[in-house]
PDB file of C-alpha atoms in Angstrom:
ATOM      1  CA  UNK A1102       8.195  30.846   8.683  1.00 72.00           C
ATOM      2  CA  UNK A1103       4.891  31.522  10.475  1.00 80.00           C
ATOM      3  CA  UNK A1104       2.059  29.017  10.058  1.00 83.00           C
ATOM      4  CA  UNK A1105      -0.556  29.686   7.399  1.00 83.00           C
ATOM      5  CA  UNK A1106      -3.678  31.501   8.486  1.00 91.00           C
ATOM      6  CA  UNK A1107      -6.944  29.556   8.494  1.00 92.00           C
ATOM      7  CA  UNK A1108      -8.347  31.871   5.820  1.00 93.00           C
ATOM      8  CA  UNK A1109      -5.430  31.037   3.511  1.00 91.00           C
ATOM      9  CA  UNK A1110      -5.854  27.287   4.040  1.00 91.00           C
ATOM     10  CA  UNK A1111      -9.611  27.435   3.432  1.00 93.00           C
ATOM     11  CA  UNK A1112      -9.109  29.519   0.294  1.00 94.00           C
ATOM     12  CA  UNK A1113      -6.544  27.012  -0.998  1.00 94.00           C
ATOM     13  CA  UNK A1114      -8.794  23.979  -0.491  1.00 95.00           C
ATOM     14  CA  UNK A1115     -12.291  25.394  -1.037  1.00 95.00           C
ATOM     15  CA  UNK A1116     -12.125  28.278  -3.571  1.00 95.00           C
ATOM     16  CA  UNK A1117     -11.792  27.044  -7.154  1.00 93.00           C
ATOM     17  CA  UNK A1118     -10.605  30.382  -8.554  1.00 94.00           C
ATOM     18  CA  UNK A1119      -7.056  30.784  -9.735  1.00 93.00           C
ATOM     19  CA  UNK A1120      -4.171  28.448 -10.423  1.00 95.00           C
ATOM     20  CA  UNK A1121      -1.770  26.300  -8.397  1.00 95.00           C
ATOM     21  CA  UNK A1122       1.650  24.874  -9.149  1.00 94.00           C
ATOM     22  CA  UNK A1123       2.423  21.178  -9.585  1.00 95.00           C
ATOM     23  CA  UNK A1124       4.120  21.112  -6.180  1.00 94.00           C
ATOM     24  CA  UNK A1125       1.150  22.686  -4.410  1.00 95.00           C
ATOM     25  CA  UNK A1126      -1.143  20.258  -6.224  1.00 96.00           C
ATOM     26  CA  UNK A1127       0.836  17.184  -5.196  1.00 96.00           C
ATOM     27  CA  UNK A1128       1.082  18.309  -1.577  1.00 96.00           C
ATOM     28  CA  UNK A1129      -2.615  19.226  -1.434  1.00 96.00           C
ATOM     29  CA  UNK A1130      -3.767  15.948  -2.978  1.00 96.00           C
ATOM     30  CA  UNK A1131      -1.452  13.971  -0.687  1.00 96.00           C
ATOM     31  CA  UNK A1132      -2.903  15.737   2.347  1.00 95.00           C
ATOM     32  CA  UNK A1133      -6.507  15.196   1.251  1.00 95.00           C
ATOM     33  CA  UNK A1134      -5.947  11.518   0.424  1.00 93.00           C
ATOM     34  CA  UNK A1135      -4.060  10.945   3.696  1.00 94.00           C
ATOM     35  CA  UNK A1136      -6.855  12.514   5.728  1.00 90.00           C
ATOM     36  CA  UNK A1137      -9.475  10.528   3.810  1.00 88.00           C
ATOM     37  CA  UNK A1138      -7.578   7.277   4.408  1.00 88.00           C
ATOM     38  CA  UNK A1139      -7.187   8.061   8.109  1.00 83.00           C
ATOM     39  CA  UNK A1140     -10.884   8.899   8.463  1.00 78.00           C
ATOM     40  CA  UNK A1141     -12.089   5.782   6.687  1.00 79.00           C
ATOM     41  CA  UNK A1142      -9.645   3.465   8.435  1.00 79.00           C
ATOM     42  CA  UNK A1143     -10.806   4.831  11.779  1.00 72.00           C
ATOM     43  CA  UNK A1144     -14.462   4.674  10.801  1.00 72.00           C
ATOM     44  CA  UNK A1145     -14.046   1.125   9.526  1.00 68.00           C
ATOM     45  CA  UNK A1146     -13.536  -0.032  13.089  1.00 68.00           C
ATOM     46  CA  UNK A1147     -16.971   1.214  14.181  1.00 63.00           C
ATOM     47  CA  UNK A1148     -20.390  -0.378  14.072  1.00 67.00           C
ATOM     48  CA  UNK A1149     -22.694   0.953  11.301  1.00 65.00           C
ATOM     49  CA  UNK A1150     -25.484   1.175  13.852  1.00 64.00           C
ATOM     50  CA  UNK A1151     -23.489   3.828  15.707  1.00 67.00           C
ATOM     51  CA  UNK A1152     -23.983   6.409  12.970  1.00 69.00           C
ATOM     52  CA  UNK A1153     -20.659   5.681  11.291  1.00 70.00           C
ATOM     53  CA  UNK A1154     -22.211   6.135   7.854  1.00 73.00           C
ATOM     54  CA  UNK A1155     -23.405   9.637   8.717  1.00 77.00           C
ATOM     55  CA  UNK A1156     -20.049  10.495  10.249  1.00 74.00           C
ATOM     56  CA  UNK A1157     -18.241   9.209   7.151  1.00 76.00           C
ATOM     57  CA  UNK A1158     -20.448  11.408   4.963  1.00 78.00           C
ATOM     58  CA  UNK A1159     -19.944  14.475   7.166  1.00 84.00           C
ATOM     59  CA  UNK A1160     -16.163  14.014   7.151  1.00 83.00           C
ATOM     60  CA  UNK A1161     -15.846  12.704   3.601  1.00 87.00           C
ATOM     61  CA  UNK A1162     -17.820  15.410   1.813  1.00 91.00           C
ATOM     62  CA  UNK A1163     -15.419  18.294   2.627  1.00 94.00           C
ATOM     63  CA  UNK A1164     -12.474  16.101   1.633  1.00 94.00           C
ATOM     64  CA  UNK A1165     -14.103  15.274  -1.708  1.00 94.00           C
ATOM     65  CA  UNK A1166     -14.872  18.950  -2.329  1.00 96.00           C
ATOM     66  CA  UNK A1167     -11.264  19.877  -1.518  1.00 96.00           C
ATOM     67  CA  UNK A1168     -10.030  17.255  -3.989  1.00 96.00           C
ATOM     68  CA  UNK A1169     -12.259  18.608  -6.779  1.00 97.00           C
ATOM     69  CA  UNK A1170     -11.173  22.188  -6.059  1.00 97.00           C
ATOM     70  CA  UNK A1171      -7.491  21.255  -6.223  1.00 97.00           C
ATOM     71  CA  UNK A1172      -8.032  19.505  -9.559  1.00 97.00           C
ATOM     72  CA  UNK A1173     -10.010  22.475 -10.928  1.00 97.00           C
ATOM     73  CA  UNK A1174      -7.205  24.879  -9.973  1.00 97.00           C
ATOM     74  CA  UNK A1175      -4.607  22.629 -11.571  1.00 96.00           C
ATOM     75  CA  UNK A1176      -6.735  22.420 -14.735  1.00 96.00           C
ATOM     76  CA  UNK A1177      -6.775  26.226 -14.769  1.00 96.00           C
ATOM     77  CA  UNK A1178      -2.981  26.244 -14.609  1.00 95.00           C
ATOM     78  CA  UNK A1179      -2.698  24.184 -17.785  1.00 95.00           C
ATOM     79  CA  UNK A1180      -5.354  26.289 -19.527  1.00 94.00           C
ATOM     80  CA  UNK A1181      -8.358  23.959 -19.191  1.00 95.00           C
ATOM     81  CA  UNK A1182     -11.727  24.781 -17.631  1.00 96.00           C
ATOM     82  CA  UNK A1183     -12.332  23.464 -14.135  1.00 94.00           C
ATOM     83  CA  UNK A1184     -15.094  21.181 -15.389  1.00 95.00           C
ATOM     84  CA  UNK A1185     -12.341  18.752 -16.403  1.00 95.00           C
ATOM     85  CA  UNK A1186     -12.302  17.841 -12.700  1.00 95.00           C
ATOM     86  CA  UNK A1187     -15.232  15.567 -13.517  1.00 95.00           C
ATOM     87  CA  UNK A1188     -12.746  13.137 -15.070  1.00 95.00           C
ATOM     88  CA  UNK A1189     -12.021  12.100 -11.480  1.00 94.00           C
ATOM     89  CA  UNK A1190     -15.386  10.336 -11.480  1.00 94.00           C
ATOM     90  CA  UNK A1191     -14.382   7.970 -14.298  1.00 95.00           C
ATOM     91  CA  UNK A1192     -12.924   4.753 -12.888  1.00 92.00           C
ATOM     92  CA  UNK A1193      -9.216   4.227 -13.671  1.00 93.00           C
ATOM     93  CA  UNK A1194      -9.121   7.363 -15.839  1.00 95.00           C
ATOM     94  CA  UNK A1195      -9.536   9.485 -12.702  1.00 94.00           C
ATOM     95  CA  UNK A1196      -6.303   8.163 -11.216  1.00 93.00           C
ATOM     96  CA  UNK A1197      -4.516   8.698 -14.515  1.00 95.00           C
ATOM     97  CA  UNK A1198      -5.876  12.249 -14.621  1.00 96.00           C
ATOM     98  CA  UNK A1199      -4.377  12.977 -11.183  1.00 95.00           C
ATOM     99  CA  UNK A1200      -0.988  11.708 -12.352  1.00 96.00           C
ATOM    100  CA  UNK A1201      -1.222  13.698 -15.590  1.00 97.00           C
ATOM    101  CA  UNK A1202      -2.018  16.904 -13.691  1.00 96.00           C
ATOM    102  CA  UNK A1203       0.882  16.298 -11.329  1.00 96.00           C
ATOM    103  CA  UNK A1204       3.325  15.930 -14.232  1.00 96.00           C
ATOM    104  CA  UNK A1205       2.017  18.420 -16.800  1.00 95.00           C
ATOM    105  CA  UNK A1206       3.725  21.829 -16.626  1.00 94.00           C
ATOM    106  CA  UNK A1207       1.425  24.832 -16.422  1.00 92.00           C
ATOM    107  CA  UNK A1208       1.173  27.531 -19.039  1.00 91.00           C
ATOM    108  CA  UNK A1209       3.890  30.142 -18.689  1.00 87.00           C
ATOM    109  CA  UNK A1210       2.717  33.599 -17.710  1.00 90.00           C
ATOM    110  CA  UNK A1211      -0.885  34.684 -17.321  1.00 92.00           C
ATOM    111  CA  UNK A1212      -3.754  32.799 -18.929  1.00 93.00           C
ATOM    112  CA  UNK A1213      -7.553  33.137 -18.859  1.00 93.00           C
ATOM    113  CA  UNK A1214      -7.611  31.959 -15.237  1.00 94.00           C
ATOM    114  CA  UNK A1215      -5.120  34.403 -13.791  1.00 92.00           C
ATOM    115  CA  UNK A1216      -1.413  35.072 -13.426  1.00 92.00           C
ATOM    116  CA  UNK A1217       1.106  32.268 -13.222  1.00 90.00           C
ATOM    117  CA  UNK A1218       1.007  30.741  -9.760  1.00 88.00           C
ATOM    118  CA  UNK A1219       3.778  31.419  -7.320  1.00 78.00           C
ATOM    119  CA  UNK A1220       4.028  29.769  -3.947  1.00 61.00           C
ATOM    120  CA  UNK A1221       2.784  32.199  -1.346  1.00 51.00           C
ATOM    121  CA  UNK A1222       3.298  31.863   2.384  1.00 45.00           C
ATOM    122  CA  UNK A1223       0.803  34.578   3.391  1.00 38.00           C
TER     123      UNK A1223
END
């Protein structure tokens, strides 16, 4: 299987249109959280006077956006508007929301947000 094109990866993580499966959601969230943990563990070893705060913001913002986009797409798959991604901002409930989205099956067939998702390797 050839590697995914950059355009496909960027569309997956940064375009909130469409729907994604539970498997794609879990893998995407795991990747985003792993990268975020790696970035912040590495940045935690630096001195704040060295611009670590700015670097953390520059690296952390795209990861946060990717997380919100993944949640919005998963909300679309279960028939909810993407604005339900804002539940991530509620302490404790946000973690529960991620688990719920990972376990909840999507609506069968097309819904208001597009056709049923199918894993695509293009």
